[in-house]
Coordinates of C-alpha atoms and ligand atoms in Angstrom, one line a residue:
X1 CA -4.1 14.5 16.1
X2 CA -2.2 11.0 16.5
X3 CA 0.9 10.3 15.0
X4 CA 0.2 7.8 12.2
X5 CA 2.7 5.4 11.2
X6 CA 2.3 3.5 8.3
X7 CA 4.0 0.6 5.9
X8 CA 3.7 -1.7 2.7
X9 CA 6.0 -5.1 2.8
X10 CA 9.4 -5.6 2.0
X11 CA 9.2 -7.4 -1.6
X12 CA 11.8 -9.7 -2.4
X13 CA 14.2 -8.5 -4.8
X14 CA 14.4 -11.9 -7.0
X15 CA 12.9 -9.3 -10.0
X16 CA 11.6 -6.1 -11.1
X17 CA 8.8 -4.4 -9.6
X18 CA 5.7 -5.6 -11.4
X19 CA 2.2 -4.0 -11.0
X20 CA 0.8 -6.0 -8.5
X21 CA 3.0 -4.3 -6.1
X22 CA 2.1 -0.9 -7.3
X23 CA -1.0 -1.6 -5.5
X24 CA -0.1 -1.7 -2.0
X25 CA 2.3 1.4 -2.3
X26 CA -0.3 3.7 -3.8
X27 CA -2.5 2.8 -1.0
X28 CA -0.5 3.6 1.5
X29 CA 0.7 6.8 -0.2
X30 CA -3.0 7.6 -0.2
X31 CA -3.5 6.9 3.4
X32 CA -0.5 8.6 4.3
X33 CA -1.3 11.6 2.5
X34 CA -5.1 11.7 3.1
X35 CA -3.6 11.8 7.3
X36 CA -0.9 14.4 6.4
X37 CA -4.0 16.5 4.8
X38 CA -5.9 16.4 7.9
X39 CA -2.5 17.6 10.3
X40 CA -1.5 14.3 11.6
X41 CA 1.8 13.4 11.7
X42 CA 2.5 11.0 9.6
X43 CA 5.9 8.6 8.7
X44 CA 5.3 6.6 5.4
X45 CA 7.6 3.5 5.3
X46 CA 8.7 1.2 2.5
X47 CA 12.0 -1.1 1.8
X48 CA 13.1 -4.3 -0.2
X49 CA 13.7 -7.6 1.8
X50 CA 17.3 -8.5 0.0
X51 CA 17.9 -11.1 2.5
X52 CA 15.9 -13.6 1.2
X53 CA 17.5 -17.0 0.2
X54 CA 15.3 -16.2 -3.4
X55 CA 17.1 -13.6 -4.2
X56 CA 20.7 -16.1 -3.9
X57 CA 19.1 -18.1 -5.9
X58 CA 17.9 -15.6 -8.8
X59 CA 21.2 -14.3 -8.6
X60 CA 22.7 -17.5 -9.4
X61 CA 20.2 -17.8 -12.5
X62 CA 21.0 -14.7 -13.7
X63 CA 24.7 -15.6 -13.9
X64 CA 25.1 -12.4 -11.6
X65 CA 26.6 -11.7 -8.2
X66 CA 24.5 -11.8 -5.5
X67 CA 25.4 -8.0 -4.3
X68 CA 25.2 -6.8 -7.5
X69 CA 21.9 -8.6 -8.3
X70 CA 20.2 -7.4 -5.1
X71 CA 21.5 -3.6 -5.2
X72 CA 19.8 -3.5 -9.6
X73 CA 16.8 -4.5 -8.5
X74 CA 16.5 -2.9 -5.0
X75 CA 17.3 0.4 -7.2
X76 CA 14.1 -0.5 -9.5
X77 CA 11.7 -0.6 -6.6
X78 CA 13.2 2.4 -4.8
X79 CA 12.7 4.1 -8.4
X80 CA 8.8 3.8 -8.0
X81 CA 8.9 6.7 -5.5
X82 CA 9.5 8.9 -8.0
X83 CA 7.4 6.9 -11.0
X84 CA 4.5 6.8 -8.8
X85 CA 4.7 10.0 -6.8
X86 CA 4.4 8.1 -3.8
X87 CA 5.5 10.7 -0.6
X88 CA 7.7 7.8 1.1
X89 CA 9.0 9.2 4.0
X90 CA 11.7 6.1 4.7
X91 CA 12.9 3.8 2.7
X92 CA 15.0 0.8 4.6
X93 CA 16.9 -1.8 2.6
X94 CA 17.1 -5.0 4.6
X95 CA 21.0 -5.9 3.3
X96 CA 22.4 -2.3 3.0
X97 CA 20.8 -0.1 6.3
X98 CA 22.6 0.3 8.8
X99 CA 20.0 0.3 11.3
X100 CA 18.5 -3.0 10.3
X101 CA 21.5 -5.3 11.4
X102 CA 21.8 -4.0 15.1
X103 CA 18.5 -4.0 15.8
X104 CA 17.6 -7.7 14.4
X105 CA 20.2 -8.8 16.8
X106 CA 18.3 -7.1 19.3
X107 CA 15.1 -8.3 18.6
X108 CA 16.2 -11.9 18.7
X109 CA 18.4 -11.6 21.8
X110 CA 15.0 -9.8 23.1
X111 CA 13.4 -12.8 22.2
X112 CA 16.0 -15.4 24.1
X113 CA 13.0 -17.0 26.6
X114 CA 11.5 -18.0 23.6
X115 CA 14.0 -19.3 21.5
X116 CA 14.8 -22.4 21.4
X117 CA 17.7 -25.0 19.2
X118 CA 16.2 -28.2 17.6
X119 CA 16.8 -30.7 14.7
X120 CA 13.6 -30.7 12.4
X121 CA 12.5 -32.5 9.3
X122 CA 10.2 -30.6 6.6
X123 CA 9.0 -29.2 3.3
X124 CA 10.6 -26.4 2.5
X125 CA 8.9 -23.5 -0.4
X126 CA 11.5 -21.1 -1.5
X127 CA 9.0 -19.0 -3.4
X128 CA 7.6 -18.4 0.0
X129 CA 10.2 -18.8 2.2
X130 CA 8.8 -21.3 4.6
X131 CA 7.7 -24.6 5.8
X132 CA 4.7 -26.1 4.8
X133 CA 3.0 -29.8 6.5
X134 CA 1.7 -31.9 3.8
X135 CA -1.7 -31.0 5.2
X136 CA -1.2 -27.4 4.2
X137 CA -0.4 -28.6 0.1
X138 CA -2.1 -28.6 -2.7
X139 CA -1.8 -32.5 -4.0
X140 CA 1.7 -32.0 -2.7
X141 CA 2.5 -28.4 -4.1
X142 CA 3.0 -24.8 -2.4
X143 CA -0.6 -23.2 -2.8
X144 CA 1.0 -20.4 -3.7
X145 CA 3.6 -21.1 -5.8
X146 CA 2.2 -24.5 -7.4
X147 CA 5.6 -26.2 -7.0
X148 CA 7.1 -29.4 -5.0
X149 CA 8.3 -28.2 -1.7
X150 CA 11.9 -29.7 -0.9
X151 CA 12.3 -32.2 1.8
X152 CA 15.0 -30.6 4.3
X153 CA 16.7 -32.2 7.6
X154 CA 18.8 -29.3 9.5
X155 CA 19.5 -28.0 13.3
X156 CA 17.4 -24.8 13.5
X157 CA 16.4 -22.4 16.4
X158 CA 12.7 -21.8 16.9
X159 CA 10.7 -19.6 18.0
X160 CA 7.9 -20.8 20.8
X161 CA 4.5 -19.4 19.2
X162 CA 2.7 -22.0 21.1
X163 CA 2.8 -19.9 23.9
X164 CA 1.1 -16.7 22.1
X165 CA -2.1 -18.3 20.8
X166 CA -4.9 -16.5 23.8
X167 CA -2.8 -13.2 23.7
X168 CA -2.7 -12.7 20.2
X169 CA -6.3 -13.9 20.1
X170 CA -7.5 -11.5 22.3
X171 CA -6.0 -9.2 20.9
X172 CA -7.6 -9.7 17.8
X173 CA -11.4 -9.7 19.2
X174 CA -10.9 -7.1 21.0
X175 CA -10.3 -4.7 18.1
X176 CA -6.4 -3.8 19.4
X177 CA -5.2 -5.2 16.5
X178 CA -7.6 -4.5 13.7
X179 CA -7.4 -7.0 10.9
X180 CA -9.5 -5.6 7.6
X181 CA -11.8 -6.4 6.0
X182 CA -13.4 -9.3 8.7
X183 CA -12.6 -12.2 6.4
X184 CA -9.1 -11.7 7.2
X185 CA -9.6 -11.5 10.2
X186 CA -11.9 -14.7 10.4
X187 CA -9.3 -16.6 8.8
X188 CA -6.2 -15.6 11.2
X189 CA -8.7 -16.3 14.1
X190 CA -9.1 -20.2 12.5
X191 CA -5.3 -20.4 12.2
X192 CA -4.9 -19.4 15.9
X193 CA -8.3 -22.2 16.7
X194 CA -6.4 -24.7 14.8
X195 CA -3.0 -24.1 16.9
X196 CA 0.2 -22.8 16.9
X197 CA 3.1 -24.8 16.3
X198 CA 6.5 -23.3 17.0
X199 CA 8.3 -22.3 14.0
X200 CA 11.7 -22.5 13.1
X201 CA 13.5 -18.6 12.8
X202 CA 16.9 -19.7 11.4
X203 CA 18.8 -21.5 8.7
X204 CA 22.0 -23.1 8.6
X205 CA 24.5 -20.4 6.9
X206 CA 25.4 -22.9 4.4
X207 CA 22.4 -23.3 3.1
X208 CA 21.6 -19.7 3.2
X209 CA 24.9 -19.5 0.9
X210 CA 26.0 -17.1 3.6
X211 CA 23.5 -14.3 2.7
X212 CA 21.7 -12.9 5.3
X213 CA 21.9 -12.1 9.5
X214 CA 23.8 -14.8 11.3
X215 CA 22.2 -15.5 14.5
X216 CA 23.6 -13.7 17.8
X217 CA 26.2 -16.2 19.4
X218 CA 25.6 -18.7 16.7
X219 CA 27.3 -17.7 13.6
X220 CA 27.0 -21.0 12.3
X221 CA 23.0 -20.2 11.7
X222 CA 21.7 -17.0 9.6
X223 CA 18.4 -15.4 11.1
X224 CA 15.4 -16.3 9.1
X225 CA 14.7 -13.9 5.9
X226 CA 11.0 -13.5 7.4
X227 CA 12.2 -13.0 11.3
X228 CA 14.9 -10.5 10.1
X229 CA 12.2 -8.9 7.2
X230 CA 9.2 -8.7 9.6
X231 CA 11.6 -6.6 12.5
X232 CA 12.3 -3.7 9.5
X233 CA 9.2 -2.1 10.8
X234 CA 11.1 -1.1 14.2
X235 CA 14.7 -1.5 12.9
X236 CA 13.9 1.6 10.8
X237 CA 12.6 2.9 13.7
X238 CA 15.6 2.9 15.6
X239 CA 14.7 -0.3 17.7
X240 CA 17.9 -1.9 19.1
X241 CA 19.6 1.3 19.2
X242 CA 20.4 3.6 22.1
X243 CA 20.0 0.2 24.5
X244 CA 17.0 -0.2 26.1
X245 CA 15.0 3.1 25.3
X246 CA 15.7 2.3 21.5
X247 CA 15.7 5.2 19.2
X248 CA 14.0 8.1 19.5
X249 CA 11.6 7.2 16.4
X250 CA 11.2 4.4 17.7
X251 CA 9.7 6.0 21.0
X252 CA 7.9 8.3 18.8
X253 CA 6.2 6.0 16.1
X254 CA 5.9 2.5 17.8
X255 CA 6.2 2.8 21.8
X256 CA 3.8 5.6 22.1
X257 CA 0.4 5.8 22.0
X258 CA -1.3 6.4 17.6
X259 CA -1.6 4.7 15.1
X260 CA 0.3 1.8 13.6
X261 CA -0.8 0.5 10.0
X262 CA 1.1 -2.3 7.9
X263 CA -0.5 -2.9 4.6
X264 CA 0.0 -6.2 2.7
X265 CA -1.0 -9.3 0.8
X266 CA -3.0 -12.2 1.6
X267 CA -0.2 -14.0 0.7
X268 CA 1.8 -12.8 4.0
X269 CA -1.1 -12.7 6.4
X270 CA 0.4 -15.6 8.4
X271 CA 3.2 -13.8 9.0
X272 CA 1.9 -10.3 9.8
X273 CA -0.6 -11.0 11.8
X274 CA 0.6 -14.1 13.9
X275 CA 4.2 -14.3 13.8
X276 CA 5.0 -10.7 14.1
X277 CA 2.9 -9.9 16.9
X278 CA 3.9 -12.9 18.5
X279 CA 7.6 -11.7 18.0
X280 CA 6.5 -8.4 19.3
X281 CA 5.1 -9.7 22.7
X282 CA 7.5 -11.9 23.1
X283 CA 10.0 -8.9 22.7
X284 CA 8.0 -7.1 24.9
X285 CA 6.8 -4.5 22.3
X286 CA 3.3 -2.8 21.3
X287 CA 1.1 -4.4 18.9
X288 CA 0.5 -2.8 15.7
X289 CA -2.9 -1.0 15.7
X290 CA -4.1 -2.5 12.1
X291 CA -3.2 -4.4 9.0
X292 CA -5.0 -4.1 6.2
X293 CA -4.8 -6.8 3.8
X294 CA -5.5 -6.5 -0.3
X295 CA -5.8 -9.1 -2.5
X296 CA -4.1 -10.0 -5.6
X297 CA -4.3 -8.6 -9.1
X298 CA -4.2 -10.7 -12.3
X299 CA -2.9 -9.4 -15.9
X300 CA -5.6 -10.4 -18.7
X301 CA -6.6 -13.6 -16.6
X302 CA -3.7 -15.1 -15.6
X303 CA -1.5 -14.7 -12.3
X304 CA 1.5 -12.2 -12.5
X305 CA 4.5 -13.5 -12.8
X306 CA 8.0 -11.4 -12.2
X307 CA 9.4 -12.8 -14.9
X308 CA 7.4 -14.4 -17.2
X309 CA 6.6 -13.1 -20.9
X310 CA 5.4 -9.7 -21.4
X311 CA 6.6 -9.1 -17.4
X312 CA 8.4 -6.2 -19.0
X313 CA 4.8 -4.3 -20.0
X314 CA 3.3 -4.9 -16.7
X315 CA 6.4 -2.8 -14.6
X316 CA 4.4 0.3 -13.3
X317 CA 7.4 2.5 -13.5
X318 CA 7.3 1.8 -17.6
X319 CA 3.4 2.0 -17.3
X320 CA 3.5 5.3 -15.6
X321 CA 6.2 6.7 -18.2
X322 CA 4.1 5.8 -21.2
X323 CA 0.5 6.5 -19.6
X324 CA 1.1 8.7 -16.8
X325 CA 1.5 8.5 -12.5
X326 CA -2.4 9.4 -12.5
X327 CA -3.4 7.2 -14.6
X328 CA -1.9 4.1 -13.2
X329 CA -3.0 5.3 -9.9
X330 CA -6.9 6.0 -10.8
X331 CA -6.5 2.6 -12.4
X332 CA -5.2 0.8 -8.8
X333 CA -7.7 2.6 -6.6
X334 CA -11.2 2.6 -8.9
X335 CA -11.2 -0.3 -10.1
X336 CA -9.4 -3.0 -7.3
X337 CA -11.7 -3.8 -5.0
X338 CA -12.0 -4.2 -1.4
X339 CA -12.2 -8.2 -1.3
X340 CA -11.6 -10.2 -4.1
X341 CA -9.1 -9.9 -6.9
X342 CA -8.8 -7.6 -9.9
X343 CA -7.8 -8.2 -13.6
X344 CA -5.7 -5.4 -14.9
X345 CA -5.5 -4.9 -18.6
X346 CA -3.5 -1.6 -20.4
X347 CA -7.1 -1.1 -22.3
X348 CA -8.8 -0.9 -18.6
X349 CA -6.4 1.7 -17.7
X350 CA -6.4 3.9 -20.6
X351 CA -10.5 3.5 -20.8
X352 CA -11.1 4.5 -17.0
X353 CA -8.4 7.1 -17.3
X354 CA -10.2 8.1 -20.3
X355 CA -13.7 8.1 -19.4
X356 CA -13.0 9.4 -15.7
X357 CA -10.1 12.0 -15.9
X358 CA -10.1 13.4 -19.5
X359 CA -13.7 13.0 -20.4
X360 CA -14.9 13.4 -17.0
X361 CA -13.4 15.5 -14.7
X362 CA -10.9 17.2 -16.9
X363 CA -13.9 18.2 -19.3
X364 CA -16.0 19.5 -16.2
X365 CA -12.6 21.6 -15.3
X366 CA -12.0 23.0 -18.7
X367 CA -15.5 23.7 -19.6
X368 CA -16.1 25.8 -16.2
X369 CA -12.7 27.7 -16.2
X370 CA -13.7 28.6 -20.3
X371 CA -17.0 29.7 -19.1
X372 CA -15.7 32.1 -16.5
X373 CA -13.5 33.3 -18.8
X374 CA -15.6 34.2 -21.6
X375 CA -18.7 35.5 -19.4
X376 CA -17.3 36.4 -16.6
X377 CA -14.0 37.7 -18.0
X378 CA -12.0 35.1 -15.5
X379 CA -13.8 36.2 -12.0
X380 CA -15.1 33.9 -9.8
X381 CA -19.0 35.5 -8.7
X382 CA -19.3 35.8 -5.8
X383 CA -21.1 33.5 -3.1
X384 CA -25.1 33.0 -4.0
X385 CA -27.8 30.7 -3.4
X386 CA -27.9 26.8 -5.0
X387 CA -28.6 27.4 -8.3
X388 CA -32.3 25.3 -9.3
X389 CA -30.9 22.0 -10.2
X390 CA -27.9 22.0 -8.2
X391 CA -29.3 20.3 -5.4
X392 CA -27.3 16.7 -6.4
X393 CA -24.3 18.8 -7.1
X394 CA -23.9 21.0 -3.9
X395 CA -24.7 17.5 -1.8
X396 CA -21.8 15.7 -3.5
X397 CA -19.4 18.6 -2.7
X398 CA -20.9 18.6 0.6
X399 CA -20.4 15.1 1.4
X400 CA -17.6 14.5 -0.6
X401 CA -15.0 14.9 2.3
X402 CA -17.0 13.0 4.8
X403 CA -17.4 10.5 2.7
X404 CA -13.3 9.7 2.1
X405 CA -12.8 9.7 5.2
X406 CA -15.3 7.0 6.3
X407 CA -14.1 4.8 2.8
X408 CA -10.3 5.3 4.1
X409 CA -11.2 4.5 7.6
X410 CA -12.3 1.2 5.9
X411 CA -9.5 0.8 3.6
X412 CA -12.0 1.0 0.8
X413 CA -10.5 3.2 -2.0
X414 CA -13.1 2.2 -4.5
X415 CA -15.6 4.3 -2.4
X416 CA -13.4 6.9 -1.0
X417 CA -12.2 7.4 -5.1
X418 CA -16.5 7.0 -6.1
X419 CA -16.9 10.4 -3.4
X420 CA -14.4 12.0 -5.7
X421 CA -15.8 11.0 -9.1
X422 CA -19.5 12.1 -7.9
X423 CA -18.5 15.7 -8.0
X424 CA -17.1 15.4 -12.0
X425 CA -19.7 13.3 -12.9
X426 CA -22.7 15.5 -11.3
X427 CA -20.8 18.3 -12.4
X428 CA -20.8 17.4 -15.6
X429 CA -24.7 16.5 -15.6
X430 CA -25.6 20.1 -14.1
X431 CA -23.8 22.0 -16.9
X432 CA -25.9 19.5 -19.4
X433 CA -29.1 20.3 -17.7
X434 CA -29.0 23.9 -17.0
X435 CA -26.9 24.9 -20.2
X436 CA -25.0 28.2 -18.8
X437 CA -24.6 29.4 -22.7
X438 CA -28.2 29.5 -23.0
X439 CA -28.4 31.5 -19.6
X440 CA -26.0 33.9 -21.1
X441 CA -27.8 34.2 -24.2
X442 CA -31.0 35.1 -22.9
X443 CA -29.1 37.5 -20.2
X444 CA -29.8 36.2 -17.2
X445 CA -26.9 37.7 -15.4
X446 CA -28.0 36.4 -11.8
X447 CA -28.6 32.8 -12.5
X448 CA -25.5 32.9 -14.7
X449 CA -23.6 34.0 -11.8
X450 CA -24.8 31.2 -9.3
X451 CA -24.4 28.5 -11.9
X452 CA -20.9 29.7 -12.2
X453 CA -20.2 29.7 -9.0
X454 CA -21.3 26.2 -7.8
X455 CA -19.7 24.9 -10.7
X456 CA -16.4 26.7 -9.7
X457 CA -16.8 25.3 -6.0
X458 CA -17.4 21.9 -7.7
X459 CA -14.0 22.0 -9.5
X460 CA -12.2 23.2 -6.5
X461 CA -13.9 20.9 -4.2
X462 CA -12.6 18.2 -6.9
X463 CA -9.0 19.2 -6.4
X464 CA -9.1 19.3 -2.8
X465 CA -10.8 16.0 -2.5
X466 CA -8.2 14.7 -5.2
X467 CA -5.5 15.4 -2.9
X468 CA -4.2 11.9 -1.6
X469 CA -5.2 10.2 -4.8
X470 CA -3.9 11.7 -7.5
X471 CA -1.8 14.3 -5.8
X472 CA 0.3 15.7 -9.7
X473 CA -3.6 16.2 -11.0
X474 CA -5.2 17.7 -8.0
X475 CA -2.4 19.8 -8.2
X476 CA -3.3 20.7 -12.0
X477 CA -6.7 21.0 -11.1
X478 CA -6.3 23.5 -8.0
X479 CA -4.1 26.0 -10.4
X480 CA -6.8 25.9 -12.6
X481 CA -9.7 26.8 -10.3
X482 CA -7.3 29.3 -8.4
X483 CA -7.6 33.2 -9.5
X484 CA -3.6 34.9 -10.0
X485 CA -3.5 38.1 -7.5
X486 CA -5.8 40.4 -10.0
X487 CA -8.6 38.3 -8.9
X488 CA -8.0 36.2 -12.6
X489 CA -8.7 32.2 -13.3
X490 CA -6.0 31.4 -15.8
X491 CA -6.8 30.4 -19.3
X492 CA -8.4 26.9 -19.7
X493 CA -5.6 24.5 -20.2
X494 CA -6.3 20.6 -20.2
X495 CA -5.3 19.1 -16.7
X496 CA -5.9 15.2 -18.4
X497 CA -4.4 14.5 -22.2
X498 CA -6.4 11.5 -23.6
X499 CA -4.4 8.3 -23.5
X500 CA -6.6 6.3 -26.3
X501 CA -5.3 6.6 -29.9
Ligands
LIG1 ZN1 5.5 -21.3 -2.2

């Protein structure tokens, strides 16, 4: 099996976590756990970028030092590991690791044919951290932020992506670097049509207010928050280290052959996929194998801010607390879609959790461990024929695991999560239909017994499947379909409380 490697961004640390953000980490918790579950070896990697000039300048609103501000809110987002159950195997902080510094300064001296000093005049976002032509504004304001760029004149290095526009593109066509879903990709194969202009991969340190990397040789300069952000996913690795063979992670994860998966937001897509693989070539690295990119969620209709009003409600860690790590997870993976954005809503949470966990799959678990408790004093029958009207049931436990796989190896969670759902929800409509009370009523032991057991295959086929999703219920759910050593289910205990008042 290949070693998988897999990452979310490095968000800026200007605020708290907010939900948005929640998104990408439960992904890739799901995709690393769904490739730890199948025996590949997997390294889950996520960080905070605190070297952003963003975060100086929060800081400085908040009346707060810029260490102190950095390390509060780097300590929020580390916190979601926990909140979320996310199985992070890393977790890199851009100002504080101190793997990150040495092997920046390797990166860019690994860089040196393409780097080169130059006086430039542009418009300058600080939400985003770059430079934008007037061409690329919205009636002069950042498309993304909605705000008046600043002019600025300085002495910068750049870096010479001119020269990476066929390499990258072919790379791209040629499925090396896989960029999902196609519209993505599309739309970085227009930017590289459209060409490449250099761009600039420093700051002067005093605007920079002295935060951040200064440039190898040129103190006077601080390395660019996105050149120094983008080279965390080989920093942690251990790049830079150990001279030339690098660390031995790095070998392992990056140099050799298996998989290499960043996850992120169309916001950043510029960066992922045609700086840092241009910074990669130039540096003489591997590509990475694919980058999958999500959209954006809004809250009741309107764009999340980080520190708006009501930004406080829409943490995950403080929606996880009150509602529960499943529920904010189900919420993220059934109901964001593939392409296109998603509007979340504490009353869409609690009614999916609702209609899908308690009343669906939690009923279908609590009914069956009841029945085999009452009729079959807690034993399992044994293995028997599909029960008449347990065709739709047996094929969704069937297909259920084939079925995730192909959704995950499309970055589709809504599908891989529907496979999952099927088995409650037919479930559920098999006990309505066939009614096991009546069955053992009228004493028929032997259709009683097969009911019972597809239905106990369909609530253990539902934990198992659960797995990388909702990894605290699947847990719940497995101890309830699993018999103690005298052969026993336990008694029937809810695996789902209901969230609505
Ligand atoms: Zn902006």
């Amino acid at each position: 099996m290949p070693d998988t490697y897999i990452t979310t961004t490095l968000p800026y640390v200007n605020a708290r976590p907010h939900i948005g953000f929640a998104l990408e980490l439960v992904q890739a918790d799901v995709l690393a756990r769904y490739h730890r579950g199948r025996g590949d070896a997997v390294r889950f990697q996520a960080g905070t970028d605190d070297n952003s000039l963003k975060n100086v300048l929060a800081a400085g609103s908040a009346g707060v030092g810029v260490r102190e501000f950095v390390d509060r809110n780097a300590e929020a987002f580390g916190a979601l590991g926990g909140a979320l159950s996310l199985s992070v195997d890393d977790f890199i902080r851009t100002s504080r690791d101190p793997r990150h510094r040495p092997g920046v300064e390797a990166f860019w001296r690994a860089c040196s044919a393409d780097l080169y000093r130059q006086r430039y005049t542009g418009l300058y976002c600080t939400g985003c951290e770059q430079f934008y032509t007037p061409a690329e504004l919205l009636h002069g304001r950042c498309p993304e932020h909605e705000t008046e760029p600043e002019p600025v004149n300085e002495e910068n290095w750049f870096f010479r992506l001119s020269r990476y526009a066929a390499p990258l593109r072919e790379a791209i066509t040629t499925g090396r670097l896989r960029i999902e879903p196609a519209g993505r990709r599309n739309e970085v194969l227009a930017l590289i049509d459209g060409g490449l202009a250099d761009f600039s991969v420093s700051r002067p340190a005093t605007r920079a207010g002295g935060w951040g990397i200064p440039v190898p040789g040129d103190p006077g300069q601080v390395v660019y928050v996105w050149f120094d952000a983008l080279c965390n996913y080989v920093t942690a690795l251990g790049y830079g280290q150990g001279g030339p063979v690098h660390g031995e992670a790095y070998r392992r994860w990056w140099a050799r052959p298996g998989s290499r998966v960043h996850l992120l937001g169309k916001g950043v897509l510029r960066f992922h996929a045609v700086y840092w693989p241009a910074m990669l070539l130039a540096s003489g690295q591997q590509l990475p194998t694919g980058i999958f990119v999500h959209d954006y969620l809004t809250a009741g209709g309107r764009k999340i801010s980080k520190s708006g009003a009501g930004a406080g409600a829409l943490e995950p860690a403080a929606l996880a607390a009150e509602y529960g790590a499943d529920a904010v997870r189900w919420w993220l993976l059934r109901e964001v879609p593939r392409v296109g954005d998603a509007d979340f809503t504490v009353e869409r949470l609690v009614a999916r959790a609702d209609d899908e966990l308690a009343n669906g799959l939690g009923n279908l678990v609590n009914r069956v461990v009841a029945m085999i408790g009452r009729y079959r004093a807690g034993r399992i029958p044994a293995p028997a024929p599909v029960p008449p009207g347990g065709e739709d049931l047996d094929a969704a436990i069937r297909q259920a695991g084939d079925l995730v796989g192909a959704a995950l190896a499309d970055f589709d969670f809504r599908q891989a999560t529907a496979a999952v759902w099927a088995i409650a929800d037919e479930g559920n409509r098999f006990v309505n239909r066939v009614r096991p009370w009546n069955l053992a009523k009228a004493g028929s032991a032997g259709r009683l017994d097969a009911v019972l057991h597809l239905l106990a295959r369909a609530c253990a086929a539902a934990g198992r499947e659960l797995g990388p999703f909702l990894p605290d219920a699947a847990a719940r759910v497995t101890a309830q379909c699993t018999p103690d050593g005298a052969g026993r289910l336990p008694d029937p205990r809810p695996v789902f409380r209901r969230l609505a008042p």
